[in-house]
CSV table of C-alpha atoms and ligand atoms in Angstrom, one decimal:
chain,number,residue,atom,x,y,z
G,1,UNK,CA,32.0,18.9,-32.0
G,2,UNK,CA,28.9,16.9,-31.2
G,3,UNK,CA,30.7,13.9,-29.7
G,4,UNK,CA,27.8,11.9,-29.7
G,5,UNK,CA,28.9,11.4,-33.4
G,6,UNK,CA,31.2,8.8,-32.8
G,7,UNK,CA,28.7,6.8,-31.2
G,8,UNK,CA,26.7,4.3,-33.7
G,9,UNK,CA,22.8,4.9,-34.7
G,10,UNK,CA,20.5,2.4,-35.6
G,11,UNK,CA,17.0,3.2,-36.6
G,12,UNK,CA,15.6,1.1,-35.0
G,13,UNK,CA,12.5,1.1,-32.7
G,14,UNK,CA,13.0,-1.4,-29.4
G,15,UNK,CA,9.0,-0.7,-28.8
G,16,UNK,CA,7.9,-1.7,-32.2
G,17,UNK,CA,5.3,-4.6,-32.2
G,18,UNK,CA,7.9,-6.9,-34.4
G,19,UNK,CA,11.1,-6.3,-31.9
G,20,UNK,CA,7.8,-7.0,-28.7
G,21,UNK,CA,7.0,-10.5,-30.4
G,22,UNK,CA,10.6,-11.4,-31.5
G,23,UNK,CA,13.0,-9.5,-29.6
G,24,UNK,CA,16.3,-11.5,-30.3
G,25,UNK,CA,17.4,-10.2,-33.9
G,26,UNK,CA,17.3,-7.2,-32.8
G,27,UNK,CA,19.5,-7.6,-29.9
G,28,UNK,CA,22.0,-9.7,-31.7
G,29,UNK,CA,22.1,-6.1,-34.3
G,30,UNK,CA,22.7,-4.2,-30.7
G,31,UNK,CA,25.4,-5.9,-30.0
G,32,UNK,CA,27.1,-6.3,-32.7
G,33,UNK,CA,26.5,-2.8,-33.3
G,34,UNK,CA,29.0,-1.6,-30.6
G,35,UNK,CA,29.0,-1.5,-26.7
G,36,UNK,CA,27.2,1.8,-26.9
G,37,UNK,CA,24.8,2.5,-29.6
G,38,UNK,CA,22.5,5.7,-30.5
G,39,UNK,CA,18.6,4.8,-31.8
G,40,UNK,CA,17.4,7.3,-34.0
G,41,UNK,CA,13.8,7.3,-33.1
G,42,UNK,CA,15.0,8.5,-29.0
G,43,UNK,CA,17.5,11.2,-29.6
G,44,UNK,CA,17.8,11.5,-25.3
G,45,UNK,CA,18.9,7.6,-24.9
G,46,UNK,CA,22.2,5.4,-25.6
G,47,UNK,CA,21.4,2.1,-25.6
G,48,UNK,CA,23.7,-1.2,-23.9
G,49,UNK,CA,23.0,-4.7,-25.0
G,50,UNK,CA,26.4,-6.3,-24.4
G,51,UNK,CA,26.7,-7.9,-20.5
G,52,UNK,CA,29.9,-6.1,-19.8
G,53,UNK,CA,28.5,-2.8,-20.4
G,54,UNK,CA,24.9,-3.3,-18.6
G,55,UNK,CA,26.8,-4.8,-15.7
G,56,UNK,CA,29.1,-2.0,-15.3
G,57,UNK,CA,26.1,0.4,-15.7
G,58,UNK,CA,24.3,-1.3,-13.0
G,59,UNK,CA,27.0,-1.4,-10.7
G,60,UNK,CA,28.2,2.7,-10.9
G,61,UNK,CA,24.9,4.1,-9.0
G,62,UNK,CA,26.6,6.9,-8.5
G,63,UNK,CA,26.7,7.9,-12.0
G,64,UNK,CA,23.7,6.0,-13.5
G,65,UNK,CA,21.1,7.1,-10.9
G,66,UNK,CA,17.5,5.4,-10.9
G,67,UNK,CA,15.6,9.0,-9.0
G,68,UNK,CA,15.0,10.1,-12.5
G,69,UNK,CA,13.0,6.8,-13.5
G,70,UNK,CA,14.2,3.6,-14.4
G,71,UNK,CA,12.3,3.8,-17.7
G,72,UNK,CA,12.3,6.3,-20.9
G,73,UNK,CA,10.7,9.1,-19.5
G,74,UNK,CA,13.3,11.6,-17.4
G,75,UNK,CA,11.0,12.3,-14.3
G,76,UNK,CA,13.1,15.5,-13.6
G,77,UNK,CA,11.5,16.6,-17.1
G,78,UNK,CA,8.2,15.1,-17.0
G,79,UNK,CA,5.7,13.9,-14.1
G,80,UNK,CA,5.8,10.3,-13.5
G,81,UNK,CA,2.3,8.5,-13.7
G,82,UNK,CA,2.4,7.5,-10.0
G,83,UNK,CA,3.8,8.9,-7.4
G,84,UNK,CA,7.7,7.8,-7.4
G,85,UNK,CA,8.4,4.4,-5.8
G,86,UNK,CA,10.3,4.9,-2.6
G,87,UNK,CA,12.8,2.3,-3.8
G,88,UNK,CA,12.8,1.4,-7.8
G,89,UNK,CA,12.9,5.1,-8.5
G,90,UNK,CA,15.2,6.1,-5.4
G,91,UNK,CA,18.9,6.7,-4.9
G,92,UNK,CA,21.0,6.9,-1.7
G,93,UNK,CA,20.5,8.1,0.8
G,94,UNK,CA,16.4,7.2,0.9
G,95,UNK,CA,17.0,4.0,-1.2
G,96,UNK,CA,19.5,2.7,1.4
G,97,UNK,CA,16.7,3.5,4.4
G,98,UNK,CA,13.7,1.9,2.6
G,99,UNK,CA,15.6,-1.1,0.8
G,100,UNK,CA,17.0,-2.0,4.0
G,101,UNK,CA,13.7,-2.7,5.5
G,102,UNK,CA,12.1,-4.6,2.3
G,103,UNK,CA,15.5,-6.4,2.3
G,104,UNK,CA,14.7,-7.2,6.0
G,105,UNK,CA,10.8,-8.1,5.6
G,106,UNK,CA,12.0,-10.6,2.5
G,107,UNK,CA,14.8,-12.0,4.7
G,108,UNK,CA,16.1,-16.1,3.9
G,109,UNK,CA,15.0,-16.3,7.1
G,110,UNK,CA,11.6,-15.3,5.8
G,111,UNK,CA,11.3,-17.2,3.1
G,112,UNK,CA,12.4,-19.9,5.1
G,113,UNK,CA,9.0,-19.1,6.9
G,114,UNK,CA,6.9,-19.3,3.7
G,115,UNK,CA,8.7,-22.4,2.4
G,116,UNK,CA,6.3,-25.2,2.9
G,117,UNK,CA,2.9,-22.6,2.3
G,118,UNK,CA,4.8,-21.7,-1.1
G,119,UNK,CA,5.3,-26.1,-1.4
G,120,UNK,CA,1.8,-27.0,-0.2
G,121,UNK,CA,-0.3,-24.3,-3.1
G,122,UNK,CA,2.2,-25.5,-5.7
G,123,UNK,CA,1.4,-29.3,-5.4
G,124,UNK,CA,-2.5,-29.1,-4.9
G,125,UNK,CA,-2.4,-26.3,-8.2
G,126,UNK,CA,0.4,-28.6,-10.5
G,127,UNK,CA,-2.2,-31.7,-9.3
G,128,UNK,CA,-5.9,-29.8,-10.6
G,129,UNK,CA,-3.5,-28.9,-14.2
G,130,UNK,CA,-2.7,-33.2,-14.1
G,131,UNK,CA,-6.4,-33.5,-13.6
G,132,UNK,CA,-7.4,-31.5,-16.7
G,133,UNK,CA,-4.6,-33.0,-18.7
G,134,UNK,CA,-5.2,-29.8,-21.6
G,135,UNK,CA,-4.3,-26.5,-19.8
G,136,UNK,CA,-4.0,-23.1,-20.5
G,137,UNK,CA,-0.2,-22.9,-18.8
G,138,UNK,CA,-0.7,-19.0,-18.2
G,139,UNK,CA,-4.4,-18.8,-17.3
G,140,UNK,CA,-4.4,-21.8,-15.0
G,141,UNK,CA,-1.2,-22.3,-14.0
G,142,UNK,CA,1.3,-19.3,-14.4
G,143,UNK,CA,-1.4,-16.5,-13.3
G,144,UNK,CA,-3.1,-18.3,-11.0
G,145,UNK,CA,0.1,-19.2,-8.6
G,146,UNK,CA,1.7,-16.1,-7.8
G,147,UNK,CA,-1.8,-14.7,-7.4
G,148,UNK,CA,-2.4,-16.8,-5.0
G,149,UNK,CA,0.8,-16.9,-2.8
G,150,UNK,CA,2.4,-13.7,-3.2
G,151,UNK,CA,-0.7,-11.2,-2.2
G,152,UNK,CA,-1.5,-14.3,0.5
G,153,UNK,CA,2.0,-13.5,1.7
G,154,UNK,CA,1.9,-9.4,1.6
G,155,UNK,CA,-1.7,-9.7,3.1
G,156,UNK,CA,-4.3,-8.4,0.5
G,157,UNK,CA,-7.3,-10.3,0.7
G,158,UNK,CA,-8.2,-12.2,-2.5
G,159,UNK,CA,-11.7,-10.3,-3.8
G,160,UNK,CA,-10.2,-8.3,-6.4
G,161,UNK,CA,-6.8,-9.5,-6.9
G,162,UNK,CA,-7.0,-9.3,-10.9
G,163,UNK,CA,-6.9,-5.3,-10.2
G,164,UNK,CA,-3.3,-6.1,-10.2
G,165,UNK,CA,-2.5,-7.7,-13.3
G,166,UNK,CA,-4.1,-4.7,-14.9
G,167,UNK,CA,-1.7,-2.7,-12.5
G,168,UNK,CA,1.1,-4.6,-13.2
G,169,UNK,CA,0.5,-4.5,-16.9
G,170,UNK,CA,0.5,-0.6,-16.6
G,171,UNK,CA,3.6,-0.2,-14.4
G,172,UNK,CA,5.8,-2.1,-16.6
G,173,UNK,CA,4.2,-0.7,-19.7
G,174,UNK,CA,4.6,3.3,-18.1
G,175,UNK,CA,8.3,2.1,-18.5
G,176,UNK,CA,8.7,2.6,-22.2
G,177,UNK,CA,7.2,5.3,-24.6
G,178,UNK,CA,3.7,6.8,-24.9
G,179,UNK,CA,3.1,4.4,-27.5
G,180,UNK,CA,-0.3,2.4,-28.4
G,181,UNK,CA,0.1,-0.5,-25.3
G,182,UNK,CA,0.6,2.9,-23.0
G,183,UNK,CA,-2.8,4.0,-24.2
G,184,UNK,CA,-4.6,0.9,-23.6
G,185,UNK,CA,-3.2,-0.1,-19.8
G,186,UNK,CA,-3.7,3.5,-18.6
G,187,UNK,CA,-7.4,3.0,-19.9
G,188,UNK,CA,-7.6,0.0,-17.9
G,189,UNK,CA,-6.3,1.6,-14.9
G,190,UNK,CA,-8.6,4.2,-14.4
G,191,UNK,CA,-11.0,1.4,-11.7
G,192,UNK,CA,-8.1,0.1,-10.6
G,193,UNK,CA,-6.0,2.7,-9.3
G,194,UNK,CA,-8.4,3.2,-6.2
G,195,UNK,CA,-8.8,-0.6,-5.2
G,196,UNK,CA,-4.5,-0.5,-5.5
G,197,UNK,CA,-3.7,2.4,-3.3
G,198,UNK,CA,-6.5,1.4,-0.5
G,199,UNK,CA,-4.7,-2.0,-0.1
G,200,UNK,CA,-1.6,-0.6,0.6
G,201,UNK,CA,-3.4,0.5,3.6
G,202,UNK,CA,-2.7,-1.1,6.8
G,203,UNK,CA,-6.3,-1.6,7.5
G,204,UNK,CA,-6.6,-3.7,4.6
G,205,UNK,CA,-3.4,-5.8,5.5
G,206,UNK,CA,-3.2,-9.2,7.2
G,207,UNK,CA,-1.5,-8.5,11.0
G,208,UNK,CA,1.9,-9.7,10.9
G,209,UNK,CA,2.0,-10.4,6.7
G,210,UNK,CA,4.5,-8.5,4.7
G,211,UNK,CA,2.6,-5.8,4.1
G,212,UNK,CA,1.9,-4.9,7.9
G,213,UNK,CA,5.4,-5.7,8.7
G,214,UNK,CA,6.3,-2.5,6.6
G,215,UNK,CA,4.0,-0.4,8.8
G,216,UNK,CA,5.8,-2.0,11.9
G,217,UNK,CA,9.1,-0.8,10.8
G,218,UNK,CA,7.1,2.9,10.2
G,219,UNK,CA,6.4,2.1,14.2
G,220,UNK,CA,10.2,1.8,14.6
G,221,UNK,CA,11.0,4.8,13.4
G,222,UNK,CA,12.8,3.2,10.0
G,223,UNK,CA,10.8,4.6,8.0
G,224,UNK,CA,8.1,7.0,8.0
G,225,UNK,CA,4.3,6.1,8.8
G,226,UNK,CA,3.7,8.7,4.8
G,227,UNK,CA,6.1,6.4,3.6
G,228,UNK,CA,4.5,3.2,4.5
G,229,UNK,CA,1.5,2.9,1.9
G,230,UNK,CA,4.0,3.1,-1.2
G,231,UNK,CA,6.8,0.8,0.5
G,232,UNK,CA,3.5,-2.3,0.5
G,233,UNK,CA,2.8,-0.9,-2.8
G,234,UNK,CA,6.7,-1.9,-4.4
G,235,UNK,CA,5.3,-5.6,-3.3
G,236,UNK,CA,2.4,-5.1,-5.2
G,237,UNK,CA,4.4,-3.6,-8.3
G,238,UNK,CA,7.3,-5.9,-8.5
G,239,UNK,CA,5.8,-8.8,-6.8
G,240,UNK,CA,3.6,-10.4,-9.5
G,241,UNK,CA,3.8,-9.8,-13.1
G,242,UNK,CA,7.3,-10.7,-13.0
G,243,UNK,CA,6.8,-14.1,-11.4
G,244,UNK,CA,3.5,-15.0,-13.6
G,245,UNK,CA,6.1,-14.1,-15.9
G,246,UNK,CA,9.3,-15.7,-14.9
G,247,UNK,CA,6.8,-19.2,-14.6
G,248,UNK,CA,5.1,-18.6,-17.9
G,249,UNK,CA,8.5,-18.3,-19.7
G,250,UNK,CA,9.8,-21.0,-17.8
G,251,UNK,CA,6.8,-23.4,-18.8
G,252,UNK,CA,7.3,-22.0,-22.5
G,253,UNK,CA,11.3,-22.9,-22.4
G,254,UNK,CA,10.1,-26.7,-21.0
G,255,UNK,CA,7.3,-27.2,-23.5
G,256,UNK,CA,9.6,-26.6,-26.2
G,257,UNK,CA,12.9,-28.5,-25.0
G,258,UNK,CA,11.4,-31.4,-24.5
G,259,UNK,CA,14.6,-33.2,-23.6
G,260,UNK,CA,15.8,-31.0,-20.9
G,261,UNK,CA,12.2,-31.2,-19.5
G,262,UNK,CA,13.4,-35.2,-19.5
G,263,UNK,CA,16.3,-34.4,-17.6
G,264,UNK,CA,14.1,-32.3,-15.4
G,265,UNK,CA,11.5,-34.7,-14.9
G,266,UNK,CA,14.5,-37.5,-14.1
G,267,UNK,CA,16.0,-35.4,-11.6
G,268,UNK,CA,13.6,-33.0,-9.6
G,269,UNK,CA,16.4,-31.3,-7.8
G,270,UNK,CA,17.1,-29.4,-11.2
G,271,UNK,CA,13.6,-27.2,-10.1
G,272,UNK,CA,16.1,-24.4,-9.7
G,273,UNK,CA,18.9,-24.1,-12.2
G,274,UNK,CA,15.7,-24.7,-14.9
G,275,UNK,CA,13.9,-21.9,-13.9
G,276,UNK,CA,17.3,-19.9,-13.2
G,277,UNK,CA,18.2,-20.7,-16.7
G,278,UNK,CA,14.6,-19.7,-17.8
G,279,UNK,CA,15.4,-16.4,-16.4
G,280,UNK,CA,18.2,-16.0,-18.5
G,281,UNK,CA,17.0,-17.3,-21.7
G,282,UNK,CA,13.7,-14.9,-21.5
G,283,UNK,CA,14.2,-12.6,-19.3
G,284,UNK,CA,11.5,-11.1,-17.8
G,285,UNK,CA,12.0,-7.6,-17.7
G,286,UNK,CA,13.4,-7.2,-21.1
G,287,UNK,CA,14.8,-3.4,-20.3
G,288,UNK,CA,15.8,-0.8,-17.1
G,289,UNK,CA,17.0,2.5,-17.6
G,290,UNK,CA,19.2,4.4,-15.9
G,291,UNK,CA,20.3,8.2,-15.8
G,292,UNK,CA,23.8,9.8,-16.5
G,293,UNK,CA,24.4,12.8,-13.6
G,294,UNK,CA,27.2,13.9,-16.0
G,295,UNK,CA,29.5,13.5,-18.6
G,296,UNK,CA,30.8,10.4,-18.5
G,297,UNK,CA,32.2,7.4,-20.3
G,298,UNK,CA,30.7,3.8,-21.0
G,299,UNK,CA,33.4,1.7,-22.6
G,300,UNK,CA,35.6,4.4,-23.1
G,301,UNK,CA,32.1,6.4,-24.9
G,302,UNK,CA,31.5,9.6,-24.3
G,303,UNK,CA,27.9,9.8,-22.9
G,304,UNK,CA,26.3,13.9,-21.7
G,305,UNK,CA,24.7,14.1,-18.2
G,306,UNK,CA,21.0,13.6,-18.5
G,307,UNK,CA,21.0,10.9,-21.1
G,308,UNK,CA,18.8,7.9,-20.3
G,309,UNK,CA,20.7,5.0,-20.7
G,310,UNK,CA,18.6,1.5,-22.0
G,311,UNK,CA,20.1,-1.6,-20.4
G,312,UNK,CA,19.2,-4.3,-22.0
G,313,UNK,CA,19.1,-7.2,-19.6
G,314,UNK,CA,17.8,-9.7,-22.0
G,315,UNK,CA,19.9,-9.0,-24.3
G,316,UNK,CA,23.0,-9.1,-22.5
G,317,UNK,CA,21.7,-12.4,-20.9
G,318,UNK,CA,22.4,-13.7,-24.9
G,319,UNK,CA,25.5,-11.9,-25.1
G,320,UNK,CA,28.1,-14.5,-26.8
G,321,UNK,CA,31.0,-12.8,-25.3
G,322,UNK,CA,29.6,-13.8,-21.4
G,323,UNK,CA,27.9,-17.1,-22.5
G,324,UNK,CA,28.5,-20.1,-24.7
G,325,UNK,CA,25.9,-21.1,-27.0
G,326,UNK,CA,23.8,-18.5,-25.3
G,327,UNK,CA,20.7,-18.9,-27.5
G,328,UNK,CA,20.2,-22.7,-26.2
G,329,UNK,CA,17.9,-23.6,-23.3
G,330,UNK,CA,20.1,-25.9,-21.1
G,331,UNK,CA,19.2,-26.6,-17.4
G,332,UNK,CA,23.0,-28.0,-16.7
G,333,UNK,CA,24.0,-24.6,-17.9
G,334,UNK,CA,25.3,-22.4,-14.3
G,335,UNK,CA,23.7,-19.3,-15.6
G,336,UNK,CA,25.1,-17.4,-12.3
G,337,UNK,CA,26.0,-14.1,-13.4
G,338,UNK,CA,23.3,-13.4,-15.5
G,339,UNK,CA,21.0,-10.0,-15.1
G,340,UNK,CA,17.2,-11.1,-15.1
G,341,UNK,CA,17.3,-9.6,-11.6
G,342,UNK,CA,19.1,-6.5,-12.4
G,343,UNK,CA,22.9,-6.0,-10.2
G,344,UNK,CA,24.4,-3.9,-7.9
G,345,UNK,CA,22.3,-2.1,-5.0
G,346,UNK,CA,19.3,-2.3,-7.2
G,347,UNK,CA,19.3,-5.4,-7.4
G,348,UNK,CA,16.2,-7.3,-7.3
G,349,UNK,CA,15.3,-7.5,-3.0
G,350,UNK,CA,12.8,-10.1,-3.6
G,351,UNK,CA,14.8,-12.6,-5.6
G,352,UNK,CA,14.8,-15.0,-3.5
G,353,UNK,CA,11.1,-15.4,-3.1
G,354,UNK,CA,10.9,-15.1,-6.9
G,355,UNK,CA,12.7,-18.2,-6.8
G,356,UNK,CA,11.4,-19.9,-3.9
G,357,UNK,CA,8.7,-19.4,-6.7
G,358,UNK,CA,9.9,-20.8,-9.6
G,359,UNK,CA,11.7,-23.5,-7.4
G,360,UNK,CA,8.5,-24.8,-5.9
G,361,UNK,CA,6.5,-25.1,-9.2
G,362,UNK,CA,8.4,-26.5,-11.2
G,363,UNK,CA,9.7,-29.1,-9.0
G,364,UNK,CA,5.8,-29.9,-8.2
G,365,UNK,CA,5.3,-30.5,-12.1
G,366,UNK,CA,9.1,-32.6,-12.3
G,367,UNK,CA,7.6,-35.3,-10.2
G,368,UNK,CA,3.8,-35.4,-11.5
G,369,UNK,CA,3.9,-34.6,-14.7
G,370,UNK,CA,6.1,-36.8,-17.4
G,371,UNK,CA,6.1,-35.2,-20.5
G,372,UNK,CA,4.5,-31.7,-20.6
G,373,UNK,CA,3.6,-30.9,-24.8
G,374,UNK,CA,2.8,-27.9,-27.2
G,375,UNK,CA,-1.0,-28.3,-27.6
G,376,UNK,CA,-1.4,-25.5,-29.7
G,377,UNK,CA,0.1,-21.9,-30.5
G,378,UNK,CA,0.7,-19.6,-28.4
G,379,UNK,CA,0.1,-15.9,-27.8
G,380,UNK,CA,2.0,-13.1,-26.4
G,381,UNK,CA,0.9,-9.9,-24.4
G,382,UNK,CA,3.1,-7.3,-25.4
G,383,UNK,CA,4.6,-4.9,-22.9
G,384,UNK,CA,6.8,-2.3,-23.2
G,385,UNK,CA,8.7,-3.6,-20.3
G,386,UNK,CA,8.0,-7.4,-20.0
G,387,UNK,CA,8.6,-10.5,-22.0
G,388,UNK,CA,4.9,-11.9,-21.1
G,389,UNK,CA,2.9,-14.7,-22.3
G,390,UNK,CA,-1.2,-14.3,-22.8
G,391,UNK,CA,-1.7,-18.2,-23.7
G,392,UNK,CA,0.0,-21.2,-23.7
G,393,UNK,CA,-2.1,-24.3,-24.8
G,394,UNK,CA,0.0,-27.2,-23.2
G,395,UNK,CA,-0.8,-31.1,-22.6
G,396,UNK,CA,1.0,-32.4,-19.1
G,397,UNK,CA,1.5,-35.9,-19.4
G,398,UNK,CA,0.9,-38.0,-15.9
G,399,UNK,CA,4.3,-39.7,-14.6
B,401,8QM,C1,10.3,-4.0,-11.3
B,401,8QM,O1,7.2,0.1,-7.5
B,401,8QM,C2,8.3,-0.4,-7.3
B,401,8QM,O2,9.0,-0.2,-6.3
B,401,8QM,C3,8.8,-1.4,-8.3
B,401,8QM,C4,8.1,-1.6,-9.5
B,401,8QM,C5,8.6,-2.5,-10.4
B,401,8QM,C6,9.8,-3.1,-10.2
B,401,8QM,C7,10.5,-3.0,-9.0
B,401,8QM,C8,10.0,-2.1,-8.1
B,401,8QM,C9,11.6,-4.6,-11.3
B,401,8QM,C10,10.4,-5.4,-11.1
């Protein structure tokens, strides 16, 4: 008896360009569908969309291991496109050793340290966008910021910083199938690649900036000085498509609540829980795999060792069993609890400079800009991987 049977099967394509530009229906169908659900098009994966289910998942890393990638691809059956990330793609014991010194270098204590920096860039950028009036709110304000601060804060000089967009774009892309949008960022890649693993380098990193504070901790003995370049290249990886991101889809969920951008612009101290609750609404990274070690259950499901299993983060961040009204944007909502940041001990390490992020910016536009408007449609970039934004035509209104 295949036991898999009893499990239900939708045909149903998570990759296809329809579920990339509106990915909600299809959620809502996954959910409702059952807390563990077969797609026909990826015999290998079960699929989780309810909160309870991805949260659980997330949280037994003993039985859902991330060494076999986080994505669709099984990297004990096929070669990854990079060399595996020492921590994303890592279990214990390594991931404990290496996420305990990126958990150190992005310390509060640290991002205490980058505070007023991170405060100062978001001001003088929010004030240029209230000089133009008409802005692109990806191109010159979304992009632009984290591009600025984050490699600024890692210590890669800025000549040639766009390489990693086009490297972001691939690593979250490499996380789904070998579909079209694979294709078309690996082409891309091929300059890139170079300029990426010589600035993990420490010759190429600012003394004393994150980046060099990993090869101080290979100094230590923490670590390992092999291990060093791919440790500064998780900050280049993780560190900046998912904030542009996170502040793209934050500006999106303003520009079209106008009202709770009014209770934003009112009360500036509501910076964070708006872009928490932009997290949750759109999360950035839609999806995470995980990998079964063995036959096991998931909500009582029977599910074989070596089956991928799809979390779907943003779609249990809508689940209506964990949230009321969970499709509406609402800043006074207390979205804690929510998994735009992953759980459990892969949880994301550089949350809270992610937020110090979304914190600063949008507590910069609260007290400058009055009403911010919809000057046009938008466009998405699809990505296996992200929910991301290519334009956003916006009008920011002086206070
Ligand atoms: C996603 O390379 C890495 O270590 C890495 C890459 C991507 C991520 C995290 C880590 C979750 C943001």
């Amino acid at each position: 008896m295949n036991e898999t049977l009893d499990i239900p099967e939708l045909d149903l394509d998570p990759y296809a360009e329809q579920h990339l530009l509106d990915p909600y229906p299809m959620h809502a169908r996954l959910r409702e569908a059952g807390p563990v659900v077969r797609l026909k098009p990826y015999p290998g994966v079960v699929a989780c969309a309810r909160h309870e289910q991805v949260h659980a998942v997330f949280n037994d890393h003993a039985t859902f291991i991330s060494g076999a990638g986080v994505g669709l691809t099984n990297f004990d059956l096929e070669t990854p496109f990079r060399p595996k990330s020492l921590i994303l793609e890592a279990d214990p014991p390594l991931h404990t050793q290496t996420r305990a010194v990126l958990s150190r270098i992005l310390s509060p204590k640290a991002v205490t340290a980058i505070r007023a920096t991170f405060t100062e860039v978001a001001e003088a950028l929010v004030e240029r966008c209230v000089a133009k009036g008409s802005i692109d709110g990806i191109h010159d304000l979304a992009q632009v910021y984290p591009l600025k601060v984050f490699p600024d804060a890692v210590g890669v000089e800025e000549h040639g910083r766009e390489n990693l967009l086009i490297y972001g774009d691939m690593v979250f892309n490499s996380m789904g199938p070998r579909n079209a949008l694979l294709a078309r960022s690996a082409e891309r890649m091929v300059p890139v690649t170079e300029w990426i693993m010589a600035h993990c380098r420490r010759e190429h990193l600012r003394p004393g900036a994150f980046g060099d504070q990993i090869y101080q901790a290979a100094d230590a003995g923490e670590i390992t000085h092999e291990q060093a370049p791919l440790l500064v290249r998780s900050f280049l990886s993780a560190g900046v498509d998912t904030t542009i991101n996170g502040i793209g889809n934050a500006l999106f969920a303003l520009a079209h609540h106008p009202g709770e951008y009014a209770k934003l612009h009112a009360d500036p101290a509501l910076a964070r829980p708006a872009f928490e609750e932009a997290l949750r609404w759109e999360s950035t990274a839609q999806t995470f795999y995980r990998t079964a070690v063995r036959d096991c259950k998931i909500a009582g499901v029977p599910v074989a060792a070596n089956i991928k299993v799809l979390c779907m983060l943003a779609a249990a961040n809508r689940d209506p069993r964990k949230w009321p009204n969970p499709d509406r944007y609402d800043i006074g909502r207390r979205p804690s609890g929510h998994v735009a940041f992953g759980a459990g001990i892969h949880g994301c390490v550089g949350q809270a400079v992610a937020r110090l992020e979304g914190e600063v910016v949008l507590t910069a536009l609260a007290k400058r800009v009055r009403r911010i408007e919809v000057a046009g449609p938008h466009t998405r970039r699809l990505n296996n991987t992200l929910r991301a934004l290519d334009t956003l035509p916006l009008r920011l209104i002086p206070a």
